[in-house]
mmCIF file of N, CA, C and O in Angstrom:
data_model
loop_
_atom_site.group_PDB
_atom_site.id
_atom_site.type_symbol
_atom_site.label_atom_id
_atom_site.label_comp_id
_atom_site.label_asym_id
_atom_site.label_seq_id
_atom_site.Cartn_x
_atom_site.Cartn_y
_atom_site.Cartn_z
ATOM 1 N N UNK A 1 12.011 -15.365 48.367
ATOM 2 C CA UNK A 1 12.299 -16.384 49.348
ATOM 3 C C UNK A 1 11.030 -17.147 49.735
ATOM 4 O O UNK A 1 11.076 -18.344 49.933
ATOM 5 N N UNK A 2 9.909 -16.426 49.830
ATOM 6 C CA UNK A 2 8.648 -17.060 50.190
ATOM 7 C C UNK A 2 8.236 -18.076 49.130
ATOM 8 O O UNK A 2 7.745 -19.159 49.456
ATOM 9 N N UNK A 3 8.479 -17.744 47.863
ATOM 10 C CA UNK A 3 8.099 -18.665 46.794
ATOM 11 C C UNK A 3 8.916 -19.947 46.861
ATOM 12 O O UNK A 3 8.383 -21.042 46.658
ATOM 13 N N UNK A 4 10.201 -19.814 47.162
ATOM 14 C CA UNK A 4 11.044 -21.007 47.277
ATOM 15 C C UNK A 4 10.585 -21.901 48.429
ATOM 16 O O UNK A 4 10.601 -23.125 48.307
ATOM 17 N N UNK A 5 10.200 -21.280 49.511
ATOM 18 C CA UNK A 5 9.730 -22.040 50.669
ATOM 19 C C UNK A 5 8.449 -22.795 50.334
ATOM 20 O O UNK A 5 8.320 -23.986 50.653
ATOM 21 N N UNK A 6 7.488 -22.121 49.697
ATOM 22 C CA UNK A 6 6.236 -22.779 49.332
ATOM 23 C C UNK A 6 6.485 -23.940 48.373
ATOM 24 O O UNK A 6 5.913 -25.021 48.539
ATOM 25 N N UNK A 7 7.316 -23.730 47.371
ATOM 26 C CA UNK A 7 7.581 -24.794 46.393
ATOM 27 C C UNK A 7 8.283 -25.974 47.051
ATOM 28 O O UNK A 7 7.904 -27.130 46.836
ATOM 29 N N UNK A 8 9.278 -25.698 47.896
ATOM 30 C CA UNK A 8 10.019 -26.807 48.507
ATOM 31 C C UNK A 8 9.160 -27.592 49.500
ATOM 32 O O UNK A 8 9.221 -28.825 49.538
ATOM 33 N N UNK A 9 8.338 -26.907 50.282
ATOM 34 C CA UNK A 9 7.466 -27.614 51.222
ATOM 35 C C UNK A 9 6.408 -28.410 50.451
ATOM 36 O O UNK A 9 6.087 -29.543 50.817
ATOM 37 N N UNK A 10 5.893 -27.840 49.375
ATOM 38 C CA UNK A 10 4.926 -28.560 48.550
ATOM 39 C C UNK A 10 5.510 -29.817 47.935
ATOM 40 O O UNK A 10 4.871 -30.873 47.921
ATOM 41 N N UNK A 11 6.737 -29.725 47.448
ATOM 42 C CA UNK A 11 7.385 -30.910 46.864
ATOM 43 C C UNK A 11 7.698 -31.957 47.931
ATOM 44 O O UNK A 11 7.587 -33.165 47.678
ATOM 45 N N UNK A 12 8.070 -31.508 49.125
ATOM 46 C CA UNK A 12 8.318 -32.446 50.219
ATOM 47 C C UNK A 12 7.038 -33.182 50.606
ATOM 48 O O UNK A 12 7.039 -34.410 50.779
ATOM 49 N N UNK A 13 5.941 -32.441 50.724
ATOM 50 C CA UNK A 13 4.656 -33.082 51.036
ATOM 51 C C UNK A 13 4.243 -34.054 49.931
ATOM 52 O O UNK A 13 3.719 -35.130 50.214
ATOM 53 N N UNK A 14 4.468 -33.664 48.680
ATOM 54 C CA UNK A 14 4.125 -34.553 47.569
ATOM 55 C C UNK A 14 4.928 -35.853 47.653
ATOM 56 O O UNK A 14 4.383 -36.937 47.444
ATOM 57 N N UNK A 15 6.211 -35.750 47.980
ATOM 58 C CA UNK A 15 7.038 -36.952 48.098
ATOM 59 C C UNK A 15 6.550 -37.851 49.232
ATOM 60 O O UNK A 15 6.494 -39.081 49.086
ATOM 61 N N UNK A 16 6.187 -37.251 50.344
ATOM 62 C CA UNK A 16 5.683 -38.031 51.476
ATOM 63 C C UNK A 16 4.393 -38.745 51.100
ATOM 64 O O UNK A 16 4.212 -39.940 51.383
ATOM 65 N N UNK A 17 3.482 -38.031 50.438
ATOM 66 C CA UNK A 17 2.204 -38.646 50.110
ATOM 67 C C UNK A 17 2.315 -39.615 48.930
ATOM 68 O O UNK A 17 1.460 -40.491 48.788
ATOM 69 N N UNK A 18 3.345 -39.510 48.120
ATOM 70 C CA UNK A 18 3.587 -40.543 47.103
ATOM 71 C C UNK A 18 3.944 -41.852 47.796
ATOM 72 O O UNK A 18 3.429 -42.916 47.429
ATOM 73 N N UNK A 19 4.809 -41.758 48.821
ATOM 74 C CA UNK A 19 5.171 -42.981 49.555
ATOM 75 C C UNK A 19 3.956 -43.585 50.252
ATOM 76 O O UNK A 19 3.744 -44.794 50.218
ATOM 77 N N UNK A 20 3.139 -42.746 50.870
ATOM 78 C CA UNK A 20 1.929 -43.250 51.529
ATOM 79 C C UNK A 20 0.942 -43.811 50.516
ATOM 80 O O UNK A 20 0.252 -44.785 50.788
ATOM 81 N N UNK A 21 0.876 -43.198 49.351
ATOM 82 C CA UNK A 21 -0.008 -43.696 48.295
ATOM 83 C C UNK A 21 0.429 -45.062 47.790
ATOM 84 O O UNK A 21 -0.405 -45.923 47.519
ATOM 85 N N UNK A 22 1.729 -45.260 47.665
ATOM 86 C CA UNK A 22 2.227 -46.564 47.237
ATOM 87 C C UNK A 22 1.935 -47.641 48.276
ATOM 88 O O UNK A 22 1.627 -48.784 47.929
ATOM 89 N N UNK A 23 2.015 -47.271 49.549
ATOM 90 C CA UNK A 23 1.659 -48.223 50.603
ATOM 91 C C UNK A 23 0.171 -48.551 50.560
ATOM 92 O O UNK A 23 -0.234 -49.686 50.792
ATOM 93 N N UNK A 24 -0.653 -47.552 50.268
ATOM 94 C CA UNK A 24 -2.103 -47.766 50.228
ATOM 95 C C UNK A 24 -2.514 -48.625 49.049
ATOM 96 O O UNK A 24 -3.542 -49.303 49.098
ATOM 97 N N UNK A 25 -1.731 -48.623 47.975
ATOM 98 C CA UNK A 25 -2.066 -49.456 46.819
ATOM 99 C C UNK A 25 -1.920 -50.936 47.116
ATOM 100 O O UNK A 25 -2.552 -51.766 46.458
ATOM 101 N N UNK A 26 -1.102 -51.271 48.104
ATOM 102 C CA UNK A 26 -0.908 -52.678 48.460
ATOM 103 C C UNK A 26 -2.113 -53.269 49.180
ATOM 104 O O UNK A 26 -2.283 -54.485 49.201
ATOM 105 N N UNK A 27 -2.929 -52.421 49.772
ATOM 106 C CA UNK A 27 -4.093 -52.905 50.512
ATOM 107 C C UNK A 27 -5.338 -52.859 49.628
ATOM 108 O O UNK A 27 -5.519 -51.918 48.862
ATOM 109 N N UNK A 28 -6.190 -53.853 49.735
ATOM 110 C CA UNK A 28 -7.400 -53.863 48.892
ATOM 111 C C UNK A 28 -8.444 -52.866 49.392
ATOM 112 O O UNK A 28 -8.505 -52.533 50.572
ATOM 113 N N UNK A 29 -9.243 -52.388 48.472
ATOM 114 C CA UNK A 29 -10.370 -51.523 48.817
ATOM 115 C C UNK A 29 -10.009 -50.053 48.890
ATOM 116 O O UNK A 29 -8.849 -49.663 48.867
ATOM 117 N N UNK A 30 -11.063 -49.247 48.954
ATOM 118 C CA UNK A 30 -10.906 -47.809 49.089
ATOM 119 C C UNK A 30 -11.548 -47.379 50.400
ATOM 120 O O UNK A 30 -12.584 -47.890 50.797
ATOM 121 N N UNK A 31 -10.929 -46.418 51.052
ATOM 122 C CA UNK A 31 -11.477 -45.968 52.331
ATOM 123 C C UNK A 31 -11.000 -44.578 52.696
ATOM 124 O O UNK A 31 -10.612 -43.784 51.835
ATOM 125 N N UNK A 32 -11.013 -44.292 53.971
ATOM 126 C CA UNK A 32 -10.623 -42.972 54.451
ATOM 127 C C UNK A 32 -9.140 -42.699 54.262
ATOM 128 O O UNK A 32 -8.738 -41.553 54.091
ATOM 129 N N UNK A 33 -8.344 -43.728 54.279
ATOM 130 C CA UNK A 33 -6.905 -43.538 54.090
ATOM 131 C C UNK A 33 -6.602 -42.974 52.707
ATOM 132 O O UNK A 33 -5.751 -42.098 52.564
ATOM 133 N N UNK A 34 -7.308 -43.452 51.713
ATOM 134 C CA UNK A 34 -7.096 -42.945 50.362
ATOM 135 C C UNK A 34 -7.567 -41.496 50.230
ATOM 136 O O UNK A 34 -6.951 -40.703 49.524
ATOM 137 N N UNK A 35 -8.645 -41.146 50.930
ATOM 138 C CA UNK A 35 -9.101 -39.752 50.937
ATOM 139 C C UNK A 35 -8.071 -38.851 51.619
ATOM 140 O O UNK A 35 -7.837 -37.719 51.176
ATOM 141 N N UNK A 36 -7.468 -39.333 52.675
ATOM 142 C CA UNK A 36 -6.423 -38.604 53.378
ATOM 143 C C UNK A 36 -5.236 -38.350 52.449
ATOM 144 O O UNK A 36 -4.689 -37.240 52.401
ATOM 145 N N UNK A 37 -4.847 -39.355 51.706
ATOM 146 C CA UNK A 37 -3.723 -39.236 50.779
ATOM 147 C C UNK A 37 -4.063 -38.277 49.645
ATOM 148 O O UNK A 37 -3.248 -37.446 49.248
ATOM 149 N N UNK A 38 -5.275 -38.361 49.139
ATOM 150 C CA UNK A 38 -5.712 -37.442 48.089
ATOM 151 C C UNK A 38 -5.716 -36.001 48.600
ATOM 152 O O UNK A 38 -5.311 -35.078 47.892
ATOM 153 N N UNK A 39 -6.149 -35.801 49.825
ATOM 154 C CA UNK A 39 -6.111 -34.470 50.432
ATOM 155 C C UNK A 39 -4.686 -33.955 50.588
ATOM 156 O O UNK A 39 -4.425 -32.761 50.408
ATOM 157 N N UNK A 40 -3.784 -34.841 50.908
ATOM 158 C CA UNK A 40 -2.372 -34.450 51.011
ATOM 159 C C UNK A 40 -1.815 -34.007 49.675
ATOM 160 O O UNK A 40 -1.059 -33.030 49.590
ATOM 161 N N UNK A 41 -2.181 -34.720 48.610
ATOM 162 C CA UNK A 41 -1.767 -34.305 47.271
ATOM 163 C C UNK A 41 -2.357 -32.950 46.907
ATOM 164 O O UNK A 41 -1.700 -32.126 46.279
ATOM 165 N N UNK A 42 -3.590 -32.732 47.309
ATOM 166 C CA UNK A 42 -4.248 -31.459 47.023
ATOM 167 C C UNK A 42 -3.531 -30.303 47.728
ATOM 168 O O UNK A 42 -3.252 -29.266 47.117
ATOM 169 N N UNK A 43 -3.194 -30.483 48.994
ATOM 170 C CA UNK A 43 -2.486 -29.448 49.745
ATOM 171 C C UNK A 43 -1.102 -29.207 49.144
ATOM 172 O O UNK A 43 -0.665 -28.060 48.986
ATOM 173 N N UNK A 44 -0.408 -30.272 48.778
ATOM 174 C CA UNK A 44 0.916 -30.132 48.163
ATOM 175 C C UNK A 44 0.814 -29.378 46.837
ATOM 176 O O UNK A 44 1.628 -28.495 46.554
ATOM 177 N N UNK A 45 -0.182 -29.711 46.046
ATOM 178 C CA UNK A 45 -0.365 -29.027 44.770
ATOM 179 C C UNK A 45 -0.687 -27.557 44.947
ATOM 180 O O UNK A 45 -0.193 -26.709 44.203
ATOM 181 N N UNK A 46 -1.507 -27.239 45.942
ATOM 182 C CA UNK A 46 -1.834 -25.836 46.205
ATOM 183 C C UNK A 46 -0.605 -25.052 46.667
ATOM 184 O O UNK A 46 -0.423 -23.892 46.288
ATOM 185 N N UNK A 47 0.232 -25.670 47.473
ATOM 186 C CA UNK A 47 1.459 -25.002 47.913
ATOM 187 C C UNK A 47 2.404 -24.737 46.753
ATOM 188 O O UNK A 47 2.959 -23.640 46.628
ATOM 189 N N UNK A 48 2.587 -25.722 45.904
ATOM 190 C CA UNK A 48 3.469 -25.538 44.747
ATOM 191 C C UNK A 48 2.890 -24.481 43.811
ATOM 192 O O UNK A 48 3.614 -23.616 43.304
ATOM 193 N N UNK A 49 1.587 -24.516 43.605
ATOM 194 C CA UNK A 49 0.943 -23.531 42.736
ATOM 195 C C UNK A 49 1.098 -22.116 43.297
ATOM 196 O O UNK A 49 1.398 -21.174 42.551
ATOM 197 N N UNK A 50 0.900 -21.951 44.601
ATOM 198 C CA UNK A 50 1.045 -20.630 45.220
ATOM 199 C C UNK A 50 2.490 -20.136 45.112
ATOM 200 O O UNK A 50 2.723 -18.954 44.850
ATOM 201 N N UNK A 51 3.439 -21.017 45.313
ATOM 202 C CA UNK A 51 4.841 -20.642 45.178
ATOM 203 C C UNK A 51 5.194 -20.270 43.760
ATOM 204 O O UNK A 51 5.932 -19.308 43.509
ATOM 205 N N UNK A 52 4.673 -21.021 42.806
ATOM 206 C CA UNK A 52 4.952 -20.744 41.397
ATOM 207 C C UNK A 52 4.331 -19.414 40.976
ATOM 208 O O UNK A 52 4.957 -18.632 40.253
ATOM 209 N N UNK A 53 3.123 -19.142 41.465
ATOM 210 C CA UNK A 53 2.443 -17.894 41.142
ATOM 211 C C UNK A 53 3.203 -16.710 41.754
ATOM 212 O O UNK A 53 3.351 -15.669 41.106
ATOM 213 N N UNK A 54 3.690 -16.873 42.963
ATOM 214 C CA UNK A 54 4.479 -15.825 43.630
ATOM 215 C C UNK A 54 5.776 -15.569 42.874
ATOM 216 O O UNK A 54 6.197 -14.431 42.716
ATOM 217 N N UNK A 55 6.388 -16.623 42.389
ATOM 218 C CA UNK A 55 7.654 -16.482 41.659
ATOM 219 C C UNK A 55 7.437 -15.796 40.312
ATOM 220 O O UNK A 55 8.258 -14.974 39.899
ATOM 221 N N UNK A 56 6.347 -16.113 39.631
ATOM 222 C CA UNK A 56 6.045 -15.470 38.353
ATOM 223 C C UNK A 56 5.733 -13.987 38.529
ATOM 224 O O UNK A 56 5.993 -13.198 37.636
ATOM 225 N N UNK A 57 5.154 -13.616 39.680
ATOM 226 C CA UNK A 57 4.812 -12.223 39.926
ATOM 227 C C UNK A 57 6.053 -11.340 40.018
ATOM 228 O O UNK A 57 6.006 -10.167 39.717
ATOM 229 N N UNK A 58 7.145 -11.921 40.415
ATOM 230 C CA UNK A 58 8.397 -11.151 40.480
ATOM 231 C C UNK A 58 8.928 -10.999 39.095
ATOM 232 O O UNK A 58 9.560 -10.246 38.620
#
């Protein structure tokens, strides 16, 4: 159950940050907002990875 929760929350965060990333592409330049979005992708990826690793352990 824990693995399913980690994977689903990770995918939800990834979807949210994809939408924010698409909004950020409309604006010129790079800044803190893009770093924030990249960090969100990193957290989402770590959650999915942890869930996948937990699921494989079973």
